[in-house]
Coordinates of C-alpha atoms and ligand atoms in Angstrom, one line a residue:
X1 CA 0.0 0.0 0.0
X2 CA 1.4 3.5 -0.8
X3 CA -0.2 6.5 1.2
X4 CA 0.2 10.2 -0.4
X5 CA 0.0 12.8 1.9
X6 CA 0.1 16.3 0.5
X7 CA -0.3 19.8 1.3
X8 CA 0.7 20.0 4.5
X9 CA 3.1 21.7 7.1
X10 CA 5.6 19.5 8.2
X11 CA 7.7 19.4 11.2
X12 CA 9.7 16.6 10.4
X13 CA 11.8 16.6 14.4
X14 CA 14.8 15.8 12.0
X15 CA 18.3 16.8 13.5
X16 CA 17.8 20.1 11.7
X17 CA 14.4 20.8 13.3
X18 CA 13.2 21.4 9.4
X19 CA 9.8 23.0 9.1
X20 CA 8.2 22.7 6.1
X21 CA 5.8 25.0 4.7
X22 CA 4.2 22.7 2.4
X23 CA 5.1 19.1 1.7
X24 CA 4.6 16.3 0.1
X25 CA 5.4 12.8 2.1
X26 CA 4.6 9.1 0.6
X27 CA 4.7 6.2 2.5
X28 CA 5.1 2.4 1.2
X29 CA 3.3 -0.1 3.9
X30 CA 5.3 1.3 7.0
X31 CA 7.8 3.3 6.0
X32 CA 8.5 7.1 4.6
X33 CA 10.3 6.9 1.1
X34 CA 9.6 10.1 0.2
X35 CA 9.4 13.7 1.9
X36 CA 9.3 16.5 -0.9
X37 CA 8.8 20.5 -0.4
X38 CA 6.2 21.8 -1.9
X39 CA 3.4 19.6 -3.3
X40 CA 5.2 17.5 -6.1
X41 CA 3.6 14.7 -7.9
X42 CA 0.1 15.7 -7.8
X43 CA -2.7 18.2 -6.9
X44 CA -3.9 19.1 -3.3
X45 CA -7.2 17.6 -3.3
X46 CA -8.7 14.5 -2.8
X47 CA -11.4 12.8 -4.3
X48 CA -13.1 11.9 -1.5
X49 CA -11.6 14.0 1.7
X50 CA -13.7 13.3 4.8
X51 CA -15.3 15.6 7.5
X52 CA -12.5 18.1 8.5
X53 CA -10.5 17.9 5.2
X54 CA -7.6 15.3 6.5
X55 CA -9.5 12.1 5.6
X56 CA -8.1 9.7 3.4
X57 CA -9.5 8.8 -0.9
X58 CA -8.4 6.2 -2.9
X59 CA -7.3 7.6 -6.3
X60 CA -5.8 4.5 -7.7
X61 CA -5.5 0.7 -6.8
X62 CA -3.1 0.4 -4.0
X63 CA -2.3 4.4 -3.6
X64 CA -4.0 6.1 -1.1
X65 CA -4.2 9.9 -0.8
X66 CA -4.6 12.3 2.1
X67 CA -5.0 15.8 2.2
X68 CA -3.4 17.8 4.3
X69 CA -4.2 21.1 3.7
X70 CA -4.8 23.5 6.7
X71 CA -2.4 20.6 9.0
X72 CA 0.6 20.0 10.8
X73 CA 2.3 16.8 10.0
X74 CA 4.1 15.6 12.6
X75 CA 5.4 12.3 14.2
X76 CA 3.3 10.9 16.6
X77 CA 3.7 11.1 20.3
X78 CA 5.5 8.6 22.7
X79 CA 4.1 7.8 26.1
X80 CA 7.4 7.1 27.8
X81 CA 6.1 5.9 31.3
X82 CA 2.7 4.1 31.8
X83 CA 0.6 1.5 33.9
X84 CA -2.1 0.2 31.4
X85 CA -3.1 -1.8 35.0
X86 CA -5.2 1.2 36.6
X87 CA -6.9 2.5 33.5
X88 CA -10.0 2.1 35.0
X89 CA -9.1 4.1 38.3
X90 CA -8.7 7.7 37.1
X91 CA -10.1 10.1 39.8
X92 CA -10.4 7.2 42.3
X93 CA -8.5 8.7 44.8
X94 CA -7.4 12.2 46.6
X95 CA -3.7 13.3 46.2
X96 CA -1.8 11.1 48.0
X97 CA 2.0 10.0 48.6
X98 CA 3.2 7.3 46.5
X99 CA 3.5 5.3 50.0
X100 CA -0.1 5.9 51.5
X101 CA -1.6 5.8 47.5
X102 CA 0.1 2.3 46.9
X103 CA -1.9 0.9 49.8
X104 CA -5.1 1.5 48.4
X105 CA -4.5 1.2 44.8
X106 CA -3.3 -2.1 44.7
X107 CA -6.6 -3.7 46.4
X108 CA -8.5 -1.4 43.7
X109 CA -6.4 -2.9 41.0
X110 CA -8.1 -6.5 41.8
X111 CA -11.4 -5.1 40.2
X112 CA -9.8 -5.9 36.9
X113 CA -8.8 -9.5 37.8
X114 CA -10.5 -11.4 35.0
X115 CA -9.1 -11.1 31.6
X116 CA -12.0 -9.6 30.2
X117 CA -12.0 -6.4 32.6
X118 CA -8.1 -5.9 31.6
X119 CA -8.6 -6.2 27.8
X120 CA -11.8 -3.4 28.3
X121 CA -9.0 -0.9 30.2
X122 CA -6.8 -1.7 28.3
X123 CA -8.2 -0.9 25.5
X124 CA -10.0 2.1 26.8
X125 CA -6.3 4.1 27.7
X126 CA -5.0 2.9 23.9
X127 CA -8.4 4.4 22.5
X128 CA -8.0 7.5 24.4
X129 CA -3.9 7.5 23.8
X130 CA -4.5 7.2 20.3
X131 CA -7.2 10.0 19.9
X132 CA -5.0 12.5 21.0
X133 CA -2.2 11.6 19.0
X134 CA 0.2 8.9 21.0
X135 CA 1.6 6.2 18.2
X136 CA 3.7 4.5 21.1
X137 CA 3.3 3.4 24.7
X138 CA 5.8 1.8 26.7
X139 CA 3.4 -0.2 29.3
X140 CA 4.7 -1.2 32.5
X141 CA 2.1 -3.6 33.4
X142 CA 1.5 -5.0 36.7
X143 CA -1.2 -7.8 38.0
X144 CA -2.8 -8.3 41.4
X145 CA -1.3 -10.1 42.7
X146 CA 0.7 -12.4 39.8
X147 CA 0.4 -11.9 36.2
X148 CA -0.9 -15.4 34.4
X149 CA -0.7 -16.0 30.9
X150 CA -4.4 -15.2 30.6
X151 CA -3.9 -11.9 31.5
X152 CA -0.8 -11.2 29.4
X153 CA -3.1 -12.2 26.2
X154 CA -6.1 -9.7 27.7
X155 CA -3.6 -6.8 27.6
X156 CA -1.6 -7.8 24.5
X157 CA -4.7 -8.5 22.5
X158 CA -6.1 -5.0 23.4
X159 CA -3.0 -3.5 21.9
X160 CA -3.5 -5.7 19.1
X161 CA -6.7 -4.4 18.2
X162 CA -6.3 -0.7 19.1
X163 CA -3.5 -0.5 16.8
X164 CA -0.8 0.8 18.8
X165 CA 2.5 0.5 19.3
X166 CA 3.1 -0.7 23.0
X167 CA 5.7 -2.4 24.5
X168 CA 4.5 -4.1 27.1
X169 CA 6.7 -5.5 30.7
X170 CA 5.6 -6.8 33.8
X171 CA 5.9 -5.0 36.3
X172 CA 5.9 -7.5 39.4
X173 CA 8.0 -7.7 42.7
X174 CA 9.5 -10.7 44.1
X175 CA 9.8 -9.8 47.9
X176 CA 7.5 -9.4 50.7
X177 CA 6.4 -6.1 51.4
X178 CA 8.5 -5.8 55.0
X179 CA 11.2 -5.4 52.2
X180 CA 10.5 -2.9 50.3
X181 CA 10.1 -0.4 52.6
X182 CA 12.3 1.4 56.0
X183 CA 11.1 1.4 59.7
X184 CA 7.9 -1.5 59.5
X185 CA 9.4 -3.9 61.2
X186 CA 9.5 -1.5 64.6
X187 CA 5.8 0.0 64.0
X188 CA 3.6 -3.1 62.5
X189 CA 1.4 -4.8 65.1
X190 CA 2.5 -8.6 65.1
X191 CA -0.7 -9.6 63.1
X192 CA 0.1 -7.1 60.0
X193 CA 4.1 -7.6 60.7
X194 CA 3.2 -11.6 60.0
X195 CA 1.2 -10.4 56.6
X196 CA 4.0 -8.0 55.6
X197 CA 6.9 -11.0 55.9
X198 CA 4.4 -13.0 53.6
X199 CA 6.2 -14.1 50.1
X200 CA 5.3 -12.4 47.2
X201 CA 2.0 -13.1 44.8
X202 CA 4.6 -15.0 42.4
X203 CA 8.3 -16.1 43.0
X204 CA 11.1 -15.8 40.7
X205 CA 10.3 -18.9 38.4
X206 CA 7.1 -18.1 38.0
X207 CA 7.7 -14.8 36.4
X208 CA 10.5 -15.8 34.6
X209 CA 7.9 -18.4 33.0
X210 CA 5.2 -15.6 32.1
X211 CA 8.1 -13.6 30.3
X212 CA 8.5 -16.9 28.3
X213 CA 5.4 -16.6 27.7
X214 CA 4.6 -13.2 26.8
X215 CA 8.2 -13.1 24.3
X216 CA 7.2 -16.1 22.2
X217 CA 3.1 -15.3 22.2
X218 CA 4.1 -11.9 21.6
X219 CA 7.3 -10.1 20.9
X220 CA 7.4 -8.5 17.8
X221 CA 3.6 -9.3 16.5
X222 CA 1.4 -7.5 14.5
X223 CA 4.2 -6.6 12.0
X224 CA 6.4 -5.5 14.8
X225 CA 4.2 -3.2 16.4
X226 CA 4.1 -5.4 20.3
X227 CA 7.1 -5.8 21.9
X228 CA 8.1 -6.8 25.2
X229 CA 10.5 -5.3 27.3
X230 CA 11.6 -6.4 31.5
X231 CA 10.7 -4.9 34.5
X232 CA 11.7 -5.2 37.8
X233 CA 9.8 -2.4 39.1
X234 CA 12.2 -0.7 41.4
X235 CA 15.2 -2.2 42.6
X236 CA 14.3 -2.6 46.3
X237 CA 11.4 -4.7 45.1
X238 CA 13.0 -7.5 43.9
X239 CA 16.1 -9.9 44.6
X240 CA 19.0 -9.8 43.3
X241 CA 19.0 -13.0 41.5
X242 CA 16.1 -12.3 40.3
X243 CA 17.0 -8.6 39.0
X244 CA 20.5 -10.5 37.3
X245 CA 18.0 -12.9 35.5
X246 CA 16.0 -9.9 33.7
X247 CA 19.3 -7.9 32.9
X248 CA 20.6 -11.1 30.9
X249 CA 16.7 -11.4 29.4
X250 CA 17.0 -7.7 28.5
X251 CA 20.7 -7.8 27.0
X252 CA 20.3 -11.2 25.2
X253 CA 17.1 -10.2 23.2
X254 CA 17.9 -6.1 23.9
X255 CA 15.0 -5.2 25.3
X256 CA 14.0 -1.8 27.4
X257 CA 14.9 -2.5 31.4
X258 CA 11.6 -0.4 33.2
X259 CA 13.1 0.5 36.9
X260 CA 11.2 3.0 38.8
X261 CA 14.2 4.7 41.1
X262 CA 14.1 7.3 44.1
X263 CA 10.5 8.5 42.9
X264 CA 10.0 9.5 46.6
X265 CA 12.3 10.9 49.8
X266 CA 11.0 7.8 51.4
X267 CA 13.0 5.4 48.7
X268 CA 16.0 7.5 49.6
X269 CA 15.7 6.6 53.2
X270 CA 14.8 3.4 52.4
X271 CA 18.4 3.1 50.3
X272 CA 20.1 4.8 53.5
X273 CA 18.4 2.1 55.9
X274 CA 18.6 -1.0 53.9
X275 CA 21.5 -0.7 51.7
X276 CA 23.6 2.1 53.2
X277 CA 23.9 4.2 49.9
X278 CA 21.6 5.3 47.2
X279 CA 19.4 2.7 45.2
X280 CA 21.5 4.4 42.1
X281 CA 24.2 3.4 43.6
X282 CA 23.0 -0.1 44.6
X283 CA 22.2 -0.8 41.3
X284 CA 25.7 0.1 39.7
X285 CA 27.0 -2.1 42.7
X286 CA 25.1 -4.9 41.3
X287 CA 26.8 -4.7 37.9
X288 CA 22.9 -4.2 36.4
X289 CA 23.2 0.1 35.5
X290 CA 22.8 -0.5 31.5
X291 CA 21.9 1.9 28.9
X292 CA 18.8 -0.5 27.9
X293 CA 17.3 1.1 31.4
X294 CA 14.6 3.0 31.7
X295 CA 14.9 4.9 34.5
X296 CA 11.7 6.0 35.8
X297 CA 11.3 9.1 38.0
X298 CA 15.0 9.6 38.8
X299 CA 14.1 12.6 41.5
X300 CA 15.7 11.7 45.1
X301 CA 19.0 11.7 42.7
X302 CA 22.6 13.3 44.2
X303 CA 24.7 14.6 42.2
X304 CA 26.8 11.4 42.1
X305 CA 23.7 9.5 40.8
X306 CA 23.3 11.7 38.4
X307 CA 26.6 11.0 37.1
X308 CA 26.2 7.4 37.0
X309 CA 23.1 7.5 35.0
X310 CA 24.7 9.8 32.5
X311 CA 27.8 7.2 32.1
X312 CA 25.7 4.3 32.0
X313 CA 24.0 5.7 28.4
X314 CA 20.2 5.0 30.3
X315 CA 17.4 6.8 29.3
X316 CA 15.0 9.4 32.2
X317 CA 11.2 8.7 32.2
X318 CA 9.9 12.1 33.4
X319 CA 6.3 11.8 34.5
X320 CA 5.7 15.1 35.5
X321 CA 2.0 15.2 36.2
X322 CA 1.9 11.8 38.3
X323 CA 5.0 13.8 40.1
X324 CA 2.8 16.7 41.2
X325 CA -0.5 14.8 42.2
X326 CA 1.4 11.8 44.6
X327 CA 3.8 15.4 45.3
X328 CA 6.6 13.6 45.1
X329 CA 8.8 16.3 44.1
X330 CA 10.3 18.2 41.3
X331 CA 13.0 15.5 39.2
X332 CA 16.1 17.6 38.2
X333 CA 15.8 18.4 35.0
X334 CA 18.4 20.6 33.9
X335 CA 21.0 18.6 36.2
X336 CA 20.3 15.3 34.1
X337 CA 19.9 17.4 31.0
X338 CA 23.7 18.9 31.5
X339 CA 25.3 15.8 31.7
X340 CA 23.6 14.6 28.9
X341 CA 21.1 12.2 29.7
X342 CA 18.0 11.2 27.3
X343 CA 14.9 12.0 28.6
X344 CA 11.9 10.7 28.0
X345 CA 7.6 12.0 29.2
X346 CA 5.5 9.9 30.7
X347 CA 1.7 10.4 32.2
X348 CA 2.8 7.3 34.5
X349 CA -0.7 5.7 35.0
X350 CA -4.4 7.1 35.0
X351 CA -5.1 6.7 38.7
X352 CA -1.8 9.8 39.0
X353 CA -2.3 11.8 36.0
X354 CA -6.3 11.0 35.5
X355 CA -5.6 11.5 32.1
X356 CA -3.3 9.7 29.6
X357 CA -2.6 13.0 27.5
X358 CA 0.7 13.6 26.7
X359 CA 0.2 17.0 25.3
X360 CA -1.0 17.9 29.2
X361 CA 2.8 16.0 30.0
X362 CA 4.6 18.1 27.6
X363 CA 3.2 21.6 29.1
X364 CA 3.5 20.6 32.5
X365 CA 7.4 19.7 31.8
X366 CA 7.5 23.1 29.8
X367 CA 6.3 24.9 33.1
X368 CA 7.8 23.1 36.4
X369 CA 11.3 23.0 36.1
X370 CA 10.9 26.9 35.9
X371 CA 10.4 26.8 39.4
X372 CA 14.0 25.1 39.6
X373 CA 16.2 28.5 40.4
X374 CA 16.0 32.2 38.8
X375 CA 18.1 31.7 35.8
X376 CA 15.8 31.8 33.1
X377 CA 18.7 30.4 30.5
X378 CA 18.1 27.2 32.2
X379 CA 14.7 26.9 31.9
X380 CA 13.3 24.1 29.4
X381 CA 12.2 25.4 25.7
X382 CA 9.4 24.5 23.8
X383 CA 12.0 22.8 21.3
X384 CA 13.4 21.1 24.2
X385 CA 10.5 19.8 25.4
X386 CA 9.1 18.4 21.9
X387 CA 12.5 16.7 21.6
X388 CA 12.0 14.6 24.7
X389 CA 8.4 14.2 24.2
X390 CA 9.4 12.6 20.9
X391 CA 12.8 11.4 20.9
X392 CA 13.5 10.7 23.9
X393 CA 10.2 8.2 23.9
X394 CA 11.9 6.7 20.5
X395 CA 15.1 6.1 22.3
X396 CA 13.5 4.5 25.5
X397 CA 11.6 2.1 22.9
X398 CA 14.7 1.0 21.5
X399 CA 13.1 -0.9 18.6
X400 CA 14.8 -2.4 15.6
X401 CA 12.6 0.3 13.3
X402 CA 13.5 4.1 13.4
X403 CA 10.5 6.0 14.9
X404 CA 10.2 10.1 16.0
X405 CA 11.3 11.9 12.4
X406 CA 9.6 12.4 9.6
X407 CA 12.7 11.5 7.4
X408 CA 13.2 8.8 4.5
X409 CA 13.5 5.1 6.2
X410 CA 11.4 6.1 9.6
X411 CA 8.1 4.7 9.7
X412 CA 5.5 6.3 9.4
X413 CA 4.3 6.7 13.1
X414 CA 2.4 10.1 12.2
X415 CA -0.4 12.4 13.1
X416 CA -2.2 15.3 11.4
X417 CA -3.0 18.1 13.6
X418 CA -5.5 20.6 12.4
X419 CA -4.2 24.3 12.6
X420 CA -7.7 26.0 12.3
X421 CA -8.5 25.6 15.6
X422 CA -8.2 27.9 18.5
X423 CA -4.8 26.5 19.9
X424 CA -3.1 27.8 16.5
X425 CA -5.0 30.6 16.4
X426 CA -3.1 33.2 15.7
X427 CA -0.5 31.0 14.9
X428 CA 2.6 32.7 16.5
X429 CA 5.0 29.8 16.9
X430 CA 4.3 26.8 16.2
X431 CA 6.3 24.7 18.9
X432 CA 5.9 26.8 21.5
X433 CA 1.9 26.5 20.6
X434 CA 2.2 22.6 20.6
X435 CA 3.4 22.5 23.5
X436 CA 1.6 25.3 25.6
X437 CA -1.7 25.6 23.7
X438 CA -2.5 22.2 22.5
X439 CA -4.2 19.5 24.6
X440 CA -5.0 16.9 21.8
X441 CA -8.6 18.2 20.7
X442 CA -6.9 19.5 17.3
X443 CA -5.7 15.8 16.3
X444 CA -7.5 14.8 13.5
X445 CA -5.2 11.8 12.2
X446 CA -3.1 9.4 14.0
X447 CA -1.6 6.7 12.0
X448 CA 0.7 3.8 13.2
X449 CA 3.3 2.0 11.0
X450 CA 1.2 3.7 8.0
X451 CA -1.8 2.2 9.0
X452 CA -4.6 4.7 9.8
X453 CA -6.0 3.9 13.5
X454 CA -7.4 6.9 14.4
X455 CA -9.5 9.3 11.7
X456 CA -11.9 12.5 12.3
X457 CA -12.9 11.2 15.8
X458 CA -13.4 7.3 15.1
X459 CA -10.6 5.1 16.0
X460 CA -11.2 2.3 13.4
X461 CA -12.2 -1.0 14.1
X462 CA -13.1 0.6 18.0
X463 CA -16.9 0.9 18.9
X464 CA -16.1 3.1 21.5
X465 CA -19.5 3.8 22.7
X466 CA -19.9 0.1 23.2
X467 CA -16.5 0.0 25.0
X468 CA -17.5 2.9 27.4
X469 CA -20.4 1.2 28.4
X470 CA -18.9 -2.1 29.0
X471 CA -15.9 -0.5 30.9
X472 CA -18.6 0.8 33.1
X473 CA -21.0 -2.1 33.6
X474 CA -17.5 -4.5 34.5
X475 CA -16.2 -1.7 37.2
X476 CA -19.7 -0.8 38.3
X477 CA -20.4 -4.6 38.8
X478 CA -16.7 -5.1 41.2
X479 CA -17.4 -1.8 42.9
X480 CA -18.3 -3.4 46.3
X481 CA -15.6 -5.5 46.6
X482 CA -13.1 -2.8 45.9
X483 CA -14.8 -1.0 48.4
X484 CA -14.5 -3.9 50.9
X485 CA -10.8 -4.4 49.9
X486 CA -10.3 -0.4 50.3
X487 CA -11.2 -0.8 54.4
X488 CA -9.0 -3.7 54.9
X489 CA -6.5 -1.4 54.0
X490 CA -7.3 1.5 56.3
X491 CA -6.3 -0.9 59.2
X492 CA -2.2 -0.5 57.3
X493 CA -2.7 3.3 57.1
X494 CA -1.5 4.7 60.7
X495 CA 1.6 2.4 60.8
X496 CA 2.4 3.5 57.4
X497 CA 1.4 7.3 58.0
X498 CA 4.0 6.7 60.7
X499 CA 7.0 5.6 58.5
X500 CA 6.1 7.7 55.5
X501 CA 6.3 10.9 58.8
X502 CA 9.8 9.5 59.9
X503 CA 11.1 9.5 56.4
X504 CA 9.8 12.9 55.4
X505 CA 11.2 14.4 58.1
X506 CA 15.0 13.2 57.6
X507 CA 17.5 15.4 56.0
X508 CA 18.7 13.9 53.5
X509 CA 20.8 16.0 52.5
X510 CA 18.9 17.4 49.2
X511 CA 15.8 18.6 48.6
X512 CA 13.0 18.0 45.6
X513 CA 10.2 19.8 47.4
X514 CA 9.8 23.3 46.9
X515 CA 8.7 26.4 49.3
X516 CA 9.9 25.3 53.1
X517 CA 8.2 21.8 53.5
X518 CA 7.7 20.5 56.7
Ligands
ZN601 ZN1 5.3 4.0 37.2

C-alpha cells in the first residue's frame, strides 16, 4: 500500500528541526520513502476528503491519498512511562503519597482481575492515547497479585486491536512487602508484621515463565508493532538473582529495562536504611546500571547518581503530572539534561495523572522546572520539550525500526494536527503552541506504522460507545468489593502514616520539594 500525503506543514523533528511550509510525504506499507517540499507529484485535493479535510480517498488501486491542507504533519507522540493496570481508576482517589496511595491502589487494582476487565482498560487508555495523537506506549504492566498468561493475552490482545504500538513489561516484585520499605518492622502490630513477611503473589520462576510466555506469544507481533521489554519495578522490590536474570533477558534479546528509582524521599531513606547508599548506587554495585534502562522518576538523585546514569548511556522517564498529584517532588531536569542524559515524558498511569494526554505531559514539563532556580537560561524550551516528548520516547523504545522523524526510512508513526483551531490561532509559533496551547482536541489523524487507526474522531475497528459502556458495567459490577478491599487497607494506614512521617522528616541531604516543607 502506498499513502500520499500532501499539502501540509511539516515538522519533520529531524536533527535540523526542518519546518516545512508545504510538503509532500509518501509512504510504502510502514515506511516514509519520500518527503518533498512543496506539493510535487500531484494536486492538493482529494477525491473523497472526509469531514475536516484530512481524511483519506483512494485515487488509484493500492495508492492512497490524504489531504493535508490547513495541518501539521508531525510524528506521533511517545508515552514514555505508563501502567495500562489502573486505567479504570482515574479520579479514584485524593492526592496522595506514592506510599499511602500504593496501599489503596493495589486492592482497587483487583477489580480488573479477569481477563475480560483488563482487555476493556486496556483498550480504553490505547483508544483514548490514540485519539490525542500517541503512536507508542511503553506499558509497565502489573497484576494483582501475579500476572498469568491469561492476562498477558487480555492486555496484548487489546493493543493488538487498538493499533498501537506498545511495549508491554511486567511490572511484578519478588519480595515481601517488609522489604520494600524502612522502619515497618519496629511499627507493625504482630498480626500485620506476619502479613508483611508473607512471600510475594509469584516467586522468581514463576515470572521468569510468564516472560516466556509473553516473548514467544508476543514479541514482535502485529508486523512488529508489540514488543516486550523487562521490569523489575524498582530495585528494592525484587532480589538480586532475580533482578540478574531480567538484565541477561533484557541484554540477550535487547530489550527496554523499566526500573522505577528514588520516585520518593521515602525510597531514599529506604536506600540509606537497607542498603547504606543510594538505590542508584546499589544498582551500579550490582553490575545491572545498562543503557537498555529506563529509568523512571529519577528525583531523590545526588549529584553522584546523576553521574552514574549519565555514564551508563540509560534513558530518564519524566512523568511530571503523576510527580505533582502523589507530590513527590520536582526530578532535576536541567542537572540530568547537563550531563547529557536522554529524557523521555510519561503520564505514568491514569489513577496519577487521570488523564493519559501527553500534550498535558509536555506543558506541564514546559512549566515546572521553571520553578528550579531564577536563571531563566536554564529553563526548558518548547524545542526542548518536543524533543524529549518525541525522541527521547523513541530512544526509550529502543526498537529495531526508526521512529520520532519524519525523514526517508522512519516509519511512518504520524499524526495530522488541524491548525484552524483555536490552539493555533493566531499562529505565533508553532512549537511553542504545541506544547503550551494544544491539549489533543486538534488531532485529526493518527496513524501507526502507516496504518490509519485513528481518523476525524473514530478510531477504526473501536466501537467506543460500546467500549465505554462495557468498561462501566465491569467496574460498576466489582465496585463493592473494591470498596471492601479499600477498608481492609485503612487498618495498614496509621503504621504506614507513621514511616512515611519519619522519612519525610529526615535530612537527607537534598531537597526535591519546593517552598519550606515541613
Ligand atoms: Zn510507574
Amino acid at each position: 500500500m502506498r499513502t500520499i500525503i500532501r499539502g501540509a506543514r511539516v515538522l519533520t523533528m529531524d536533527g535540523s528541526g526542518t519546518d516545512l511550509s508545504s510538503a509532500t510525504v509518501t509512504i510504502e506499507n510502514d515506511t516514509i520513502v519520500a518527503v518533498e517540499a512543496g506539493t510535487a507529484g500531484g494536486p492538493h485535493d482529494s477525491p473523497h476528503p472526509t469531514a475536516g479535510g484530512a481524511g483519506p480517498g483512494v485515487r488509484e488501486a493500492g495508492v492512497r491519498e490524504i489531504d493535508g491542507t490547513g495541518h501539521l504533519l508531525m510524528p506521533g507522540l511517545v508515552n514514555g512511562h505508563f501502567h495500562s493496570s489502573a486505567n479504570h481508576l482515574k479520579g479514584a482517589f485524593d492526592s496522595l503519597p506514592l506510599e499511602i496511595f500504593m496501599l489503596f491502589e493495589t486492592p482497587a487494582d483487583g477489580a480488573r482481575d479477569d481477563t475480560r476487565s483488563a482487555y476493556v482498560s486496556t483498550l480504553l487508555g490505547a483508544v483514548e492515547m490514540l485519539k490525542s495523537g500517541v503512536t507508542s506506549v511503553l506499558d509497565d504492566a502489573f497484576f494483582v497479585p501475579a500476572p498469568s498468561p491469561a492476562a498477558i493475552d487480555a492486555i496484548m490482545q487489546a493493543y493488538a486491536d487498538s493499533g498501537i504500538r506498545a511495549t508491554v513489561a511486567l511490572d511484578q516484585p519478588n519480595v515481601p512487602e517488609i522489604d520494600k520499605l524502612p522502619f515497618l518492622e519496629n511499627l507493625l502490630p504482630p498480626d500485620l508484621l506476619a502479613r508483611a513477611r508473607q512471600p510475594a503473589g509469584m516467586d522468581a520462576a514463576g515470572l521468569l515463565e510468564c516472560y516466556r510466555h509473553l516473548l514467544e506469544r508476543w514479541h514482535g507481533t502485529a508486523g512488529g508493532r508489540l514488543r516486550a521489554a523487562v521490569s523489575c519495578s524498582a530495585p528494592q522490590r525484587v532480589t538480586p538473582d532475580y533482578f540478574s536474570e531480567l538484565d541477561a533477558l533484557s541484554r540477550r534479546l535487547h530489550l527496554p529495562f523499566f526500573i522505577h528509582v528514588l520516585e520518593t524521599k521515602l525510597q531514599r531513606v529506604l536506600g540509606e536504611e537497607k542498603f547504606r547508599r543510594s538505590l542508584v548506587r546499589y544498582v551500579k554495585d550490582l553490575g545491572l546500571l545498562s543503557d537498555r534502562m529506563n529509568i523512571i522518576h529519577a528525583i531523590w538523585v545526588d549529584d553522584e547518581d546523576m553521574d552514574l546514569i549519565a555514564d551508563s548511556g540509560a534513558v530518564v522517564a519524566h512523568n511530571p503530572i503523576s510527580n505533582l498529584r502523589l507530590g513527590s517532588g520536582v526530578m532535576p531536569f536541567r542537572e540530568l539534561r547537563d550531563r547529557g542524559v536522554p529524557i523521555c515524558l510519561g503520564s505514568d498511569e491514569a489513577i496519577t495523572d487521570d488523564s493519559i494526554n501527553m500534550w498535558n505531559v509536555a506543558k506541564v514539563t514546559g512549566l515546572v522546572h521553571n520553578l528550579n532556580g531564577g536563571d531563566y537560561q536554564r529553563w526548558p524550551t518548547a524545542t526542548e520539550v518536543l524533543r524529549c516528548l518525541i525522541h527521547g520516547g523513541a530512544e526509550a523504545l529502543r526498537l529495531p525500526q526508526r521512529i520520532g522523524e519524519i525523514t526517508v526510512g522512519h516509519q511512518a508513526d504520524l499524526i495530522l494536527v488541524d491548525l484552524d483551531t483555536l490552539p493555533f490561532t493566531p499562529l505565533n509559533d508553532l512549537e511553542r503552541q504545541l506544547v503550551y496551547c494544544e491539549q489533543g482536541s486538534s488531532v485529526r489523524m493518527t496513524m501507526v506504522a502507516g496504518r490509519i487507526v485513528y481518523d476525524n474522531g473514530v478510531v477504526l475497528g473501536i466501537d467506543e460507545r460500546a467500549l465505554r459502556a462495557e468498561a462501566r458495567d465491569l467496574h460498576a459490577r466489582r465496585s463493592a468489593a473494591v470498596e471492601a478491599e479499600a477498608g481492609g487497607a485503612a487498618r495498614w494506614l496509621p503504621y504506614y502514616r507513621d514511616m512515611y512521617m519519619k522519612a519525610a522528616a529526615r535530612d537527607v541531604g537534598l531537597q526535591r520539594w519546593i517552598g519550606n516543607p515541613r
